[in-house]
Coordinates of C-alpha atoms in Angstrom, one line a residue:
Chain A
M1004 CA 5.7 3.2 -1.9
K1005 CA 5.3 6.9 -2.1
E1006 CA 5.6 7.7 1.1
I1007 CA 6.8 6.7 4.5
R1008 CA 6.8 7.7 8.5
V1009 CA 10.0 6.3 10.4
F1010 CA 10.2 6.8 14.1
S1011 CA 14.0 7.9 15.1
P1012 CA 14.5 6.9 18.5
A1013 CA 16.3 9.0 21.2
T1014 CA 20.0 8.3 22.0
V1015 CA 22.2 8.0 25.3
A1016 CA 25.9 7.8 24.5
N1017 CA 29.1 7.3 26.4
V1018 CA 26.8 4.9 28.8
N1019 CA 29.5 6.3 31.5
C1020 CA 32.8 4.0 31.2
G1021 CA 31.9 3.5 27.9
F1022 CA 32.8 7.1 26.4
D1023 CA 33.0 8.2 23.8
V1024 CA 32.5 4.1 22.3
L1025 CA 28.8 2.9 23.7
G1026 CA 25.6 3.8 23.0
F1027 CA 22.0 2.5 23.2
A1028 CA 18.6 3.2 21.9
L1029 CA 15.6 4.1 23.8
D1030 CA 12.3 2.8 23.2
G1031 CA 9.0 5.4 23.2
L1032 CA 10.7 9.0 23.5
G1033 CA 11.7 10.0 19.8
D1034 CA 10.6 11.9 16.1
E1035 CA 8.9 10.7 13.3
M1036 CA 10.0 12.3 9.7
V1037 CA 7.5 11.8 7.1
I1038 CA 9.8 11.0 4.2
R1039 CA 8.3 11.6 0.3
K1040 CA 9.8 10.5 -2.5
V1041 CA 9.5 13.3 -5.9
P1042 CA 10.7 13.3 -9.9
E1043 CA 12.7 16.4 -8.6
K1044 CA 16.7 15.1 -7.3
G1045 CA 17.8 16.2 -4.0
I1046 CA 16.0 17.2 -0.5
K1047 CA 13.6 19.5 0.9
I1048 CA 12.4 20.1 3.8
T1049 CA 8.3 21.0 3.7
K1050 CA 7.6 20.9 6.7
I1051 CA 8.4 21.5 10.4
T1052 CA 7.2 20.8 14.0
G1053 CA 7.8 20.4 17.4
A1054 CA 11.5 22.9 17.2
E1055 CA 13.2 25.8 15.2
L1056 CA 15.2 24.1 12.0
P1057 CA 16.5 25.6 9.1
Y1058 CA 14.8 24.5 6.3
K1059 CA 17.5 25.2 3.8
A1060 CA 18.7 21.4 3.4
K1061 CA 22.2 21.9 3.5
E1062 CA 21.8 24.2 7.1
N1063 CA 20.0 21.6 8.6
V1064 CA 21.6 17.9 9.7
V1065 CA 18.5 15.6 8.3
G1066 CA 18.7 17.6 4.7
V1067 CA 22.7 17.3 5.3
A1068 CA 22.4 13.5 6.0
G1069 CA 20.2 13.2 3.0
L1070 CA 22.0 14.9 0.5
A1071 CA 24.9 13.2 1.4
M1072 CA 23.3 9.6 0.9
V1073 CA 21.2 10.3 -3.0
E1074 CA 24.0 12.4 -4.0
A1075 CA 26.5 9.4 -3.3
L1076 CA 24.1 7.2 -4.6
N1077 CA 23.2 9.1 -8.2
L1078 CA 19.6 8.6 -7.4
D1079 CA 17.9 10.4 -10.6
F1080 CA 14.8 10.9 -7.8
G1081 CA 14.3 13.3 -4.5
F1082 CA 12.4 14.1 -1.7
E1083 CA 10.2 15.8 0.4
I1084 CA 10.1 15.4 4.3
E1085 CA 8.4 16.8 7.4
I1086 CA 10.3 16.7 10.5
H1087 CA 8.2 16.5 13.4
K1088 CA 11.0 16.9 17.1
N1089 CA 9.4 15.8 19.9
I1090 CA 13.7 14.8 21.7
R1091 CA 14.5 18.0 22.5
L1092 CA 17.8 19.9 20.7
G1093 CA 20.8 20.2 23.5
S1094 CA 18.8 17.8 26.1
G1095 CA 21.4 15.1 25.4
V1096 CA 20.0 12.4 23.7
G1097 CA 21.1 12.5 20.8
S1098 CA 18.1 14.3 18.9
S1099 CA 20.8 15.8 16.2
A1100 CA 21.1 12.2 15.3
A1101 CA 17.4 11.0 15.6
S1102 CA 17.2 14.2 12.3
A1103 CA 20.4 12.2 10.8
A1104 CA 19.2 8.3 11.3
G1105 CA 16.0 8.9 10.3
I1106 CA 16.9 10.4 7.1
V1107 CA 19.6 8.2 5.7
Y1108 CA 17.3 5.0 7.5
G1109 CA 14.1 6.7 5.5
I1110 CA 15.9 6.4 2.1
N1111 CA 16.7 3.1 2.5
Q1112 CA 13.5 2.1 2.4
F1113 CA 13.0 3.3 -1.0
L1114 CA 16.2 1.8 -2.6
E1115 CA 15.7 -1.1 -5.1
T1116 CA 19.8 -2.7 -3.1
P1117 CA 19.4 -1.6 0.6
L1118 CA 22.3 0.0 2.4
S1119 CA 24.1 -2.0 5.4
N1120 CA 23.0 -0.1 8.7
L1121 CA 27.4 0.6 8.8
E1122 CA 27.0 2.4 5.5
L1123 CA 24.1 4.4 6.8
T1124 CA 25.4 5.3 9.8
A1125 CA 28.6 6.9 7.8
F1126 CA 26.3 8.7 5.2
G1127 CA 24.3 9.9 9.6
M1128 CA 27.9 10.9 10.3
K1129 CA 27.7 13.7 8.0
G1130 CA 24.2 15.4 8.9
E1131 CA 25.4 14.6 12.9
A1132 CA 28.4 17.1 11.9
V1133 CA 26.4 19.9 11.0
A1134 CA 25.5 20.0 14.4
S1135 CA 28.3 18.9 16.9
G1136 CA 30.7 20.3 14.9
N1137 CA 32.7 16.5 14.0
E1138 CA 31.5 13.4 12.8
H1139 CA 31.2 11.3 15.5
A1140 CA 28.8 7.4 16.3
D1141 CA 27.9 7.1 19.2
N1142 CA 23.8 8.7 18.2
V1143 CA 24.0 7.8 15.2
A1144 CA 25.1 4.1 15.2
P1145 CA 22.7 3.2 18.3
C1146 CA 19.8 4.9 16.4
L1147 CA 20.4 2.3 13.2
Y1148 CA 20.8 -0.7 14.8
G1149 CA 19.1 0.0 18.2
G1150 CA 20.0 -2.0 21.1
F1151 CA 23.6 -1.7 22.3
T1152 CA 26.4 0.0 19.8
L1153 CA 29.8 0.0 20.4
I1154 CA 32.7 1.6 18.1
T1155 CA 35.8 0.3 17.9
G1156 CA 36.9 2.7 15.8
Y1157 CA 36.2 5.1 12.6
E1158 CA 38.7 4.4 9.9
P1159 CA 37.4 2.4 9.1
L1160 CA 34.2 2.2 10.9
R1161 CA 34.1 -0.4 12.5
I1162 CA 30.9 -1.2 15.1
V1163 CA 29.5 -3.8 16.5
S1164 CA 26.1 -4.7 18.1
L1165 CA 25.8 -5.7 21.9
P1166 CA 23.0 -8.1 23.0
V1167 CA 20.1 -5.5 25.3
P1168 CA 19.3 -8.4 28.5
E1169 CA 15.5 -8.7 28.3
E1170 CA 14.9 -6.6 32.1
L1171 CA 16.5 -3.7 30.9
Y1172 CA 15.2 -0.1 31.2
V1173 CA 16.3 3.1 31.1
T1174 CA 15.2 6.6 33.3
I1175 CA 15.8 9.4 31.8
I1176 CA 15.5 12.6 33.5
H1177 CA 16.4 15.7 31.3
P1178 CA 17.3 19.0 34.0
H1179 CA 16.7 22.7 32.6
I1180 CA 20.0 23.6 32.6
T1181 CA 22.2 24.2 29.0
I1182 CA 25.7 22.7 28.4
K1183 CA 27.1 23.4 25.6
T1184 CA 29.2 20.7 24.4
K1185 CA 32.0 22.4 23.5
E1186 CA 31.9 23.5 27.3
A1187 CA 31.8 19.7 28.1
R1188 CA 34.5 19.2 25.9
E1189 CA 36.8 21.8 27.2
I1190 CA 36.6 21.0 30.7
L1191 CA 38.9 17.5 30.6
P1192 CA 41.9 17.2 31.1
E1193 CA 44.1 16.5 28.2
Q1194 CA 46.5 13.3 30.2
V1195 CA 45.1 11.0 32.8
S1196 CA 46.8 8.8 34.8
L1197 CA 47.6 4.8 33.5
K1198 CA 46.3 3.7 36.4
N1199 CA 42.9 4.7 36.3
A1200 CA 42.7 4.6 32.5
I1201 CA 43.2 0.7 33.1
K1202 CA 40.6 0.5 35.1
Q1203 CA 38.1 2.5 33.0
T1204 CA 39.8 -0.6 30.6
G1205 CA 38.7 -3.1 33.0
N1206 CA 35.2 -1.2 33.2
L1207 CA 34.3 -0.9 30.6
A1208 CA 34.8 -4.8 29.2
G1209 CA 33.1 -5.9 32.8
L1210 CA 29.7 -3.9 31.1
I1211 CA 30.3 -6.0 28.2
A1212 CA 30.8 -8.4 29.8
G1213 CA 27.8 -7.9 31.7
L1214 CA 25.3 -7.6 28.5
Y1215 CA 27.3 -10.5 26.9
E1216 CA 25.8 -12.8 30.0
A1217 CA 22.7 -10.6 31.5
D1218 CA 24.4 -9.9 34.7
Y1219 CA 22.8 -7.3 36.2
G1220 CA 25.0 -7.3 39.5
L1221 CA 28.0 -7.0 36.6
I1222 CA 26.2 -4.6 35.2
A1223 CA 26.5 -2.2 38.4
S1224 CA 29.0 -3.0 39.6
S1225 CA 31.2 -2.1 36.2
T1226 CA 29.2 0.8 35.4
Q1227 CA 31.1 3.1 37.1
D1228 CA 33.1 6.1 35.1
V1229 CA 36.9 7.2 36.3
L1230 CA 38.0 9.6 33.3
V1231 CA 35.3 12.2 33.1
E1232 CA 32.2 11.9 35.1
P1233 CA 34.9 13.2 38.0
Y1234 CA 35.4 16.2 35.4
R1235 CA 32.0 16.7 33.6
K1236 CA 29.7 16.2 37.0
N1237 CA 30.5 19.8 38.2
L1238 CA 29.0 20.8 34.8
I1239 CA 25.1 19.7 35.9
P1240 CA 24.4 20.9 39.9
D1241 CA 24.0 18.4 42.9
F1242 CA 25.0 15.8 40.8
D1243 CA 26.2 13.5 43.1
F1244 CA 23.2 14.2 44.8
Y1245 CA 20.5 12.5 42.0
K1246 CA 22.8 9.8 41.0
Q1247 CA 23.2 8.2 45.0
T1248 CA 19.2 8.8 44.3
A1249 CA 19.2 6.5 41.3
L1250 CA 21.2 4.0 43.1
K1251 CA 19.7 3.7 46.3
N1252 CA 16.3 3.4 44.7
G1253 CA 16.8 0.9 42.5
G1254 CA 19.2 1.7 40.3
L1255 CA 22.0 -0.3 38.8
A1256 CA 24.4 2.2 37.1
F1257 CA 24.1 5.7 36.6
G1258 CA 25.4 9.0 34.3
I1259 CA 26.0 11.3 32.3
S1260 CA 24.4 11.3 28.4
G1261 CA 26.1 12.2 26.4
S1262 CA 27.7 15.8 27.3
G1263 CA 24.4 16.2 28.7
P1264 CA 22.7 18.0 31.4
S1265 CA 19.5 14.2 31.2
M1266 CA 21.6 11.3 32.5
F1267 CA 20.2 8.4 32.8
T1268 CA 20.0 5.2 35.0
L1269 CA 19.7 2.0 34.0
S1270 CA 17.5 -0.4 36.1
K1271 CA 16.5 -4.0 35.8
G1272 CA 12.9 -3.7 35.7
L1273 CA 9.7 -1.1 34.6
Q1274 CA 9.0 -1.4 38.5
N1275 CA 13.1 -0.3 39.7
A1276 CA 13.1 2.2 36.5
G1277 CA 9.4 3.9 37.6
A1278 CA 10.8 4.0 41.5
V1279 CA 14.1 5.6 40.1
E1280 CA 11.4 8.5 38.2
F1281 CA 9.7 9.6 41.1
A1282 CA 12.6 9.6 43.6
L1283 CA 14.7 11.7 40.6
K1284 CA 11.9 13.9 40.0
K1285 CA 11.5 14.5 43.8
A1286 CA 15.3 14.8 43.9
L1287 CA 15.1 17.4 41.0
K1288 CA 12.3 19.2 43.1
E1289 CA 14.2 19.5 46.1
K1290 CA 16.8 21.2 44.0
N1291 CA 13.4 23.6 42.6
M1292 CA 15.1 22.3 39.4
K1293 CA 12.6 21.9 36.7
S1294 CA 12.9 18.8 34.6
E1295 CA 11.6 16.4 32.2
S1296 CA 11.4 11.9 32.8
Y1297 CA 11.0 8.9 31.1
V1298 CA 11.0 5.4 30.7
S1299 CA 11.5 3.0 28.4
P1300 CA 13.2 -0.5 28.3
V1301 CA 16.6 -0.1 26.0
S1302 CA 15.5 -0.6 22.2
K1303 CA 16.0 -3.7 20.3
H1304 CA 15.0 -2.1 17.4
G1305 CA 15.8 1.4 16.4
N1306 CA 14.8 3.3 14.1
R1307 CA 11.1 1.5 12.3
I1308 CA 9.0 2.0 9.7
L1309 CA 5.3 4.0 11.9
E1310 CA 3.6 4.4 8.4
Q1311 CA 4.0 3.4 4.4
K1312 CA 2.1 4.4 1.5
Chain B
M1103 CA 41.8 -40.1 48.9
K1104 CA 45.7 -40.4 50.0
E1105 CA 48.0 -38.9 46.6
I1106 CA 47.1 -35.8 44.2
R1107 CA 48.5 -35.6 41.3
V1108 CA 47.6 -32.6 39.7
F1109 CA 48.5 -30.1 35.8
S1110 CA 48.6 -26.6 36.8
P1111 CA 48.8 -24.7 32.4
A1112 CA 50.5 -21.5 32.1
T1113 CA 49.2 -18.4 31.3
V1114 CA 49.2 -15.3 29.7
A1115 CA 48.6 -12.3 31.6
N1116 CA 48.0 -8.6 29.4
V1117 CA 46.8 -9.8 26.7
N1118 CA 48.1 -6.8 25.1
C1119 CA 44.6 -4.0 24.9
G1120 CA 44.0 -6.4 28.4
F1121 CA 46.4 -4.7 31.0
D1122 CA 46.5 -6.1 34.3
V1123 CA 42.7 -7.0 34.0
L1124 CA 43.3 -9.5 31.3
G1125 CA 44.7 -13.7 31.1
F1126 CA 43.9 -17.0 29.6
A1127 CA 45.6 -20.3 30.1
L1128 CA 47.6 -22.9 28.1
D1129 CA 46.8 -26.6 27.5
G1130 CA 50.0 -28.7 27.6
L1131 CA 52.7 -26.0 28.8
G1132 CA 52.1 -26.4 32.2
D1133 CA 53.5 -27.3 35.8
E1134 CA 52.8 -30.7 38.0
M1135 CA 51.9 -31.3 41.4
V1136 CA 52.2 -34.2 43.9
I1137 CA 49.4 -33.2 46.3
R1138 CA 50.0 -35.6 49.5
K1139 CA 47.8 -35.7 52.7
V1140 CA 50.0 -36.3 55.9
P1141 CA 48.2 -36.8 59.6
E1142 CA 50.9 -33.3 60.4
K1143 CA 49.2 -30.0 59.8
G1144 CA 51.0 -27.4 57.7
I1145 CA 52.5 -28.1 54.6
K1146 CA 56.4 -29.9 53.8
I1147 CA 57.4 -29.3 50.6
T1148 CA 59.8 -32.9 49.9
K1149 CA 60.8 -32.3 46.3
I1150 CA 61.4 -30.3 43.4
T1151 CA 62.7 -31.0 40.0
G1152 CA 63.5 -28.4 36.9
A1153 CA 64.2 -25.3 39.0
E1154 CA 66.4 -24.3 42.2
L1155 CA 63.4 -22.9 44.7
P1156 CA 63.1 -22.8 48.5
Y1157 CA 62.1 -25.9 50.4
K1158 CA 61.1 -23.9 53.4
A1159 CA 57.4 -23.4 53.0
K1160 CA 56.9 -19.4 54.5
E1161 CA 59.5 -19.1 51.6
N1162 CA 58.2 -20.8 48.2
V1163 CA 55.4 -20.1 46.5
V1164 CA 53.8 -23.2 46.8
G1165 CA 54.1 -23.2 50.6
V1166 CA 53.0 -20.1 51.2
A1167 CA 50.0 -20.3 49.0
G1168 CA 49.1 -23.1 50.6
L1169 CA 49.8 -22.8 54.2
A1170 CA 46.6 -19.0 53.5
M1171 CA 44.8 -22.4 53.0
V1172 CA 44.9 -23.9 55.6
E1173 CA 45.4 -22.1 58.6
A1174 CA 42.2 -20.3 57.5
L1175 CA 40.7 -24.1 57.1
N1176 CA 41.7 -24.6 60.0
L1177 CA 42.4 -27.9 58.5
D1178 CA 43.5 -30.6 61.9
F1179 CA 45.7 -32.7 58.6
G1180 CA 48.4 -31.0 56.4
F1181 CA 50.0 -31.9 53.3
E1182 CA 53.5 -32.9 51.4
I1183 CA 54.4 -31.6 48.1
E1184 CA 56.9 -32.2 45.1
I1185 CA 56.9 -29.3 42.6
H1186 CA 57.6 -30.7 39.3
K1187 CA 58.3 -27.0 37.3
N1188 CA 58.0 -27.4 33.7
I1189 CA 57.7 -23.4 33.5
R1190 CA 60.7 -21.6 33.3
L1191 CA 61.0 -19.6 36.1
G1192 CA 60.3 -15.6 34.4
S1193 CA 59.7 -16.1 31.2
G1194 CA 56.6 -14.2 31.3
V1195 CA 54.2 -17.1 31.3
G1196 CA 52.9 -17.5 34.5
S1197 CA 55.3 -19.8 36.3
S1198 CA 55.0 -18.8 39.7
A1199 CA 50.7 -18.2 39.8
A1200 CA 51.2 -22.0 38.1
S1201 CA 52.6 -22.5 41.4
A1202 CA 50.2 -20.7 43.8
A1203 CA 46.7 -22.2 41.8
G1204 CA 48.3 -25.4 41.6
I1205 CA 48.6 -25.9 45.5
V1206 CA 44.8 -24.4 46.4
Y1207 CA 43.5 -26.5 43.8
G1208 CA 45.5 -29.3 45.1
I1209 CA 44.4 -29.1 48.9
N1210 CA 40.8 -28.4 47.4
Q1211 CA 40.6 -31.7 46.5
F1212 CA 41.1 -33.0 49.7
L1213 CA 37.8 -30.5 51.5
E1214 CA 34.7 -31.7 52.1
T1215 CA 33.1 -28.7 51.7
P1216 CA 35.3 -27.5 47.9
L1217 CA 36.0 -23.3 47.8
S1218 CA 35.3 -21.9 45.0
N1219 CA 37.1 -20.6 42.0
L1220 CA 37.0 -17.1 42.9
E1221 CA 38.0 -17.9 47.0
L1222 CA 41.1 -20.1 45.8
T1223 CA 42.4 -17.1 43.9
A1224 CA 42.5 -15.4 46.6
F1225 CA 43.6 -18.0 48.3
G1226 CA 46.7 -18.0 44.6
M1227 CA 46.9 -14.7 45.3
K1228 CA 48.8 -14.8 48.4
G1229 CA 51.5 -16.8 47.6
E1230 CA 51.9 -15.3 43.5
A1231 CA 52.9 -12.0 46.2
V1232 CA 56.0 -13.4 47.7
A1233 CA 57.1 -13.9 43.7
S1234 CA 55.8 -11.3 42.1
G1235 CA 55.4 -8.6 45.8
N1236 CA 52.4 -8.1 45.1
E1237 CA 48.8 -9.6 45.1
H1238 CA 47.2 -10.1 41.7
A1239 CA 45.0 -12.6 40.0
D1240 CA 45.8 -12.1 36.9
N1241 CA 47.6 -15.0 36.1
V1242 CA 46.2 -17.2 39.2
A1243 CA 42.5 -16.6 37.8
P1244 CA 43.2 -17.7 34.2
C1245 CA 45.1 -20.9 35.5
L1246 CA 42.1 -21.8 38.3
Y1247 CA 39.0 -21.0 36.4
G1248 CA 41.0 -21.7 32.5
G1249 CA 39.8 -19.5 28.9
F1250 CA 40.5 -16.0 29.8
T1251 CA 39.3 -14.6 32.3
L1252 CA 38.6 -10.5 33.2
I1253 CA 39.2 -9.0 36.4
T1254 CA 37.1 -6.5 37.1
G1255 CA 37.7 -5.6 40.7
Y1256 CA 39.8 -6.4 43.4
E1257 CA 38.2 -4.4 46.6
P1258 CA 35.6 -7.3 47.1
L1259 CA 37.6 -9.3 44.1
R1260 CA 35.9 -10.0 40.8
I1261 CA 36.6 -12.3 38.6
V1262 CA 34.3 -13.0 34.9
S1263 CA 35.4 -16.1 32.8
L1264 CA 34.7 -15.7 29.1
P1265 CA 33.8 -17.8 26.1
V1266 CA 37.3 -19.3 24.6
P1267 CA 36.1 -19.5 20.7
E1268 CA 36.6 -22.8 19.5
E1269 CA 39.9 -22.2 16.7
L1270 CA 41.4 -20.1 18.9
Y1271 CA 45.4 -21.4 19.2
V1272 CA 48.4 -19.3 21.0
T1273 CA 52.3 -19.4 19.8
I1274 CA 54.5 -18.6 22.4
I1275 CA 57.8 -17.5 21.7
H1276 CA 60.3 -17.2 24.8
P1277 CA 63.5 -15.0 23.9
H1278 CA 66.7 -15.4 26.1
I1279 CA 66.4 -12.3 27.6
T1280 CA 66.5 -11.5 31.4
I1281 CA 62.8 -8.6 31.7
K1282 CA 62.6 -7.5 35.3
T1283 CA 59.4 -6.8 36.7
K1284 CA 60.0 -4.1 38.6
E1285 CA 62.3 -2.5 35.2
A1286 CA 58.6 -3.2 33.5
R1287 CA 57.0 -1.0 36.4
E1288 CA 58.8 1.2 36.4
I1289 CA 59.1 2.1 32.4
L1290 CA 56.0 2.7 32.2
P1291 CA 54.5 6.2 32.7
E1292 CA 52.3 7.9 35.3
Q1293 CA 50.3 10.1 32.9
V1294 CA 48.6 8.7 29.3
S1295 CA 46.4 10.7 27.2
L1296 CA 43.0 10.9 27.9
K1297 CA 42.4 9.9 23.8
N1298 CA 44.0 7.1 23.7
A1299 CA 43.0 6.1 27.6
I1300 CA 39.3 6.0 25.1
K1301 CA 40.9 4.6 22.1
Q1302 CA 42.5 1.4 25.1
T1303 CA 38.6 1.2 26.4
G1304 CA 37.7 0.2 22.8
N1305 CA 40.1 -2.2 22.2
L1306 CA 39.4 -3.8 25.3
A1307 CA 35.9 -4.0 24.8
G1308 CA 35.4 -5.1 20.9
L1309 CA 37.6 -7.6 22.0
I1310 CA 35.8 -8.8 24.5
A1311 CA 33.4 -8.7 22.7
G1312 CA 34.9 -10.9 20.3
L1313 CA 35.4 -14.0 21.8
Y1314 CA 31.6 -13.7 23.1
E1315 CA 30.5 -13.2 19.1
A1316 CA 34.2 -16.3 18.2
D1317 CA 34.8 -13.2 16.2
Y1318 CA 38.1 -13.4 15.2
G1319 CA 38.4 -10.9 12.9
L1320 CA 37.3 -8.3 15.5
I1321 CA 39.6 -9.9 18.2
A1322 CA 42.3 -8.8 15.3
S1323 CA 41.2 -5.4 14.7
S1324 CA 40.2 -4.8 18.3
T1325 CA 43.8 -6.9 19.4
Q1326 CA 45.8 -3.3 19.8
D1327 CA 47.4 -1.6 22.7
V1328 CA 48.6 2.1 22.3
L1329 CA 49.0 2.2 26.3
V1330 CA 51.8 -0.1 27.7
E1331 CA 53.1 -1.7 24.7
P1332 CA 54.8 1.5 23.2
Y1333 CA 57.1 1.5 26.9
R1334 CA 57.2 -2.3 27.6
K1335 CA 58.1 -3.1 23.9
N1336 CA 61.5 -1.3 24.3
L1337 CA 62.4 -4.0 27.3
I1338 CA 62.8 -6.7 24.0
P1339 CA 65.3 -5.7 21.3
D1340 CA 63.8 -6.5 17.5
F1341 CA 59.9 -6.8 19.0
D1342 CA 58.6 -4.4 16.2
F1343 CA 59.8 -7.3 13.2
Y1344 CA 58.6 -10.2 15.5
K1345 CA 55.2 -8.4 15.8
Q1346 CA 55.3 -8.0 12.1
T1347 CA 56.5 -11.5 11.3
A1348 CA 53.7 -13.4 13.5
L1349 CA 50.6 -10.6 11.5
K1350 CA 52.3 -11.4 8.1
N1351 CA 51.8 -15.2 8.8
G1352 CA 48.3 -14.8 10.1
G1353 CA 48.9 -14.2 13.5
L1354 CA 45.8 -12.2 14.4
A1355 CA 47.5 -10.3 17.1
F1356 CA 50.5 -10.6 18.2
G1357 CA 51.5 -9.0 22.5
I1358 CA 54.3 -9.3 25.8
S1359 CA 53.2 -11.6 27.9
G1360 CA 52.7 -10.8 31.5
S1361 CA 55.6 -8.1 31.6
G1362 CA 57.7 -10.1 29.3
P1363 CA 59.9 -10.9 27.8
S1364 CA 57.7 -14.0 26.0
M1365 CA 55.7 -13.3 23.8
F1366 CA 52.2 -14.4 22.5
T1367 CA 50.5 -14.4 18.8
L1368 CA 46.7 -15.5 18.3
S1369 CA 45.9 -17.6 16.1
K1370 CA 42.6 -19.0 14.4
G1371 CA 42.9 -22.4 14.4
L1372 CA 46.8 -24.8 14.8
Q1373 CA 47.2 -24.9 10.8
N1374 CA 48.3 -21.0 11.4
A1375 CA 49.8 -21.0 15.0
G1376 CA 52.0 -23.6 13.4
A1377 CA 53.4 -21.0 10.3
V1378 CA 53.4 -18.0 13.3
E1379 CA 55.9 -20.5 15.3
F1380 CA 57.5 -21.0 12.0
A1381 CA 58.5 -18.5 11.0
L1382 CA 59.2 -16.5 14.6
K1383 CA 61.7 -18.7 15.3
K1384 CA 63.2 -18.2 11.7
A1385 CA 62.9 -14.6 12.9
L1386 CA 64.3 -14.7 16.1
K1387 CA 67.2 -17.1 14.4
E1388 CA 68.0 -14.8 12.9
K1389 CA 68.7 -11.6 15.5
N1390 CA 70.7 -14.4 16.8
M1391 CA 68.5 -14.2 19.1
K1392 CA 67.7 -18.0 21.2
S1393 CA 64.8 -18.7 22.4
E1394 CA 61.6 -21.9 23.1
S1395 CA 58.5 -21.8 21.7
Y1396 CA 55.2 -24.0 22.2
V1397 CA 52.1 -23.9 20.2
S1398 CA 48.0 -24.9 22.7
P1399 CA 45.4 -24.3 22.0
V1400 CA 44.0 -22.0 24.8
S1401 CA 42.5 -24.0 27.6
K1402 CA 39.5 -24.0 28.4
H1403 CA 40.1 -25.6 31.7
G1404 CA 42.6 -24.4 33.6
N1405 CA 43.7 -27.3 36.0
R1406 CA 43.6 -30.3 36.4
I1407 CA 44.1 -33.6 38.6
L1408 CA 46.2 -36.3 36.4
E1409 CA 46.2 -38.8 38.9
Q1410 CA 44.6 -39.7 42.5
K1411 CA 45.6 -42.7 44.4

């Protein structure tokens, strides 16, 4: 094998009550990368489309994650990379994680003894850190594992792959506003009430059980974020209006995707997800907010090979 | 059917990182009650063994829960009750909940159209309130449902029955000290750090996934309470020593049962649970602390009928 073309999906991190620990992968929306094995060691980025990003490997998420992997494995060959971005930078659906996960997934296909998803996640996090300032796995993990992933610890890194109910669909709406990750962090309080903390543990526990039971009612009643959303929603004008619109039009659960500005809605069935998209587009238009939207099943597979030569 | 003898199990509420939302039932340790159908309406307590408790129905957990149920259903008959307590009052393994759940479970057997466990839990909570001062379900629910139960909401009451891994055993150790529920409540802070709150959501989510996956390693790594135990452990002298003893001797997870003073250890297999019991008994003796101990599987069934006439 000389060359491989991989798909790297967009991902939703946090998932409302799963702040900092839960994420899931989308189907359909994602980046593509071409990874070519070459005799020269290291990582060389030869082409970037869809976004303006640095070509220097050490300054690029793809390069940093890829270099971390090839250097740790001490490979005696290297890679040329083409990056084709479809996920908008800063939209809140894991653009940098798709880059980071895509390259480590791609390189892994060229290894005689492939690494586990857990090991790949650790390398992917190195790339993610270039974009976000700290190593975190809540987008990289679902990108690699597919489906829902739960991070239960970082030292050591522990990831649990959760089941995906058959009919779970997601609607993403991306309003054209900018939220800086730093700002989204700073708006959070340092202290919260014990009462709300306990409530949130029960909510996330209910969501996890809902995924295992494919109990859409339980997913709907549990996906309530009492800790983070009350603060972060202030960064998105008319958030409550959009939330009510989504939930009134068949959505089970609504929340900010990652640190925003994209918002996700979970629905049972494609028809509901489509109805939510239609209603939300109308709602955003009403508020004179430009936006893009996507409807997708929750992907069970994450990264995948599109073509190989 | 004229008379029924029911078993009502001891229960462990809170379960470490599941504070206020999680509970499970024991097998083997529990109260017995004889419930006799009589023409006279209402609830009459005719015998109490094993504990000193009021005979007046309105002052007794059994009476209050039973009356709430017979009055709501407007039954044209009543019950005579014998209460045989085996669970020590104030030991932290759901003594009052066993009384409350036992009576509503028993009465339910005499109904032409039996109520659901959810409806029974709501009546049981009325009785529980007599003993604890507020209506809560975290002992009553596992008593009625068996296994692990998750309370995801009170208005409306929502209970999720979770799977029990086949080899999950529990060791209970009851040191002879007194902890008042009020004191156990007052020792808790009103505010906690957002960081710890998020950590706890991940821990409970991991425990829930561990129960579904029967992944004992995940149960062990997830069952960490960073919110409540750091405060409540101060009410139990040498708590850390006992915890280390349990975890060093094969225990997966250790914590305070309810608001204590009993402590529970979860283990994989009867042999490990026995080894934990042996080591803990020795540890408590070393500290000159009198105690009782029990080893039991996590009960899958909760309340059950022992005999009927």
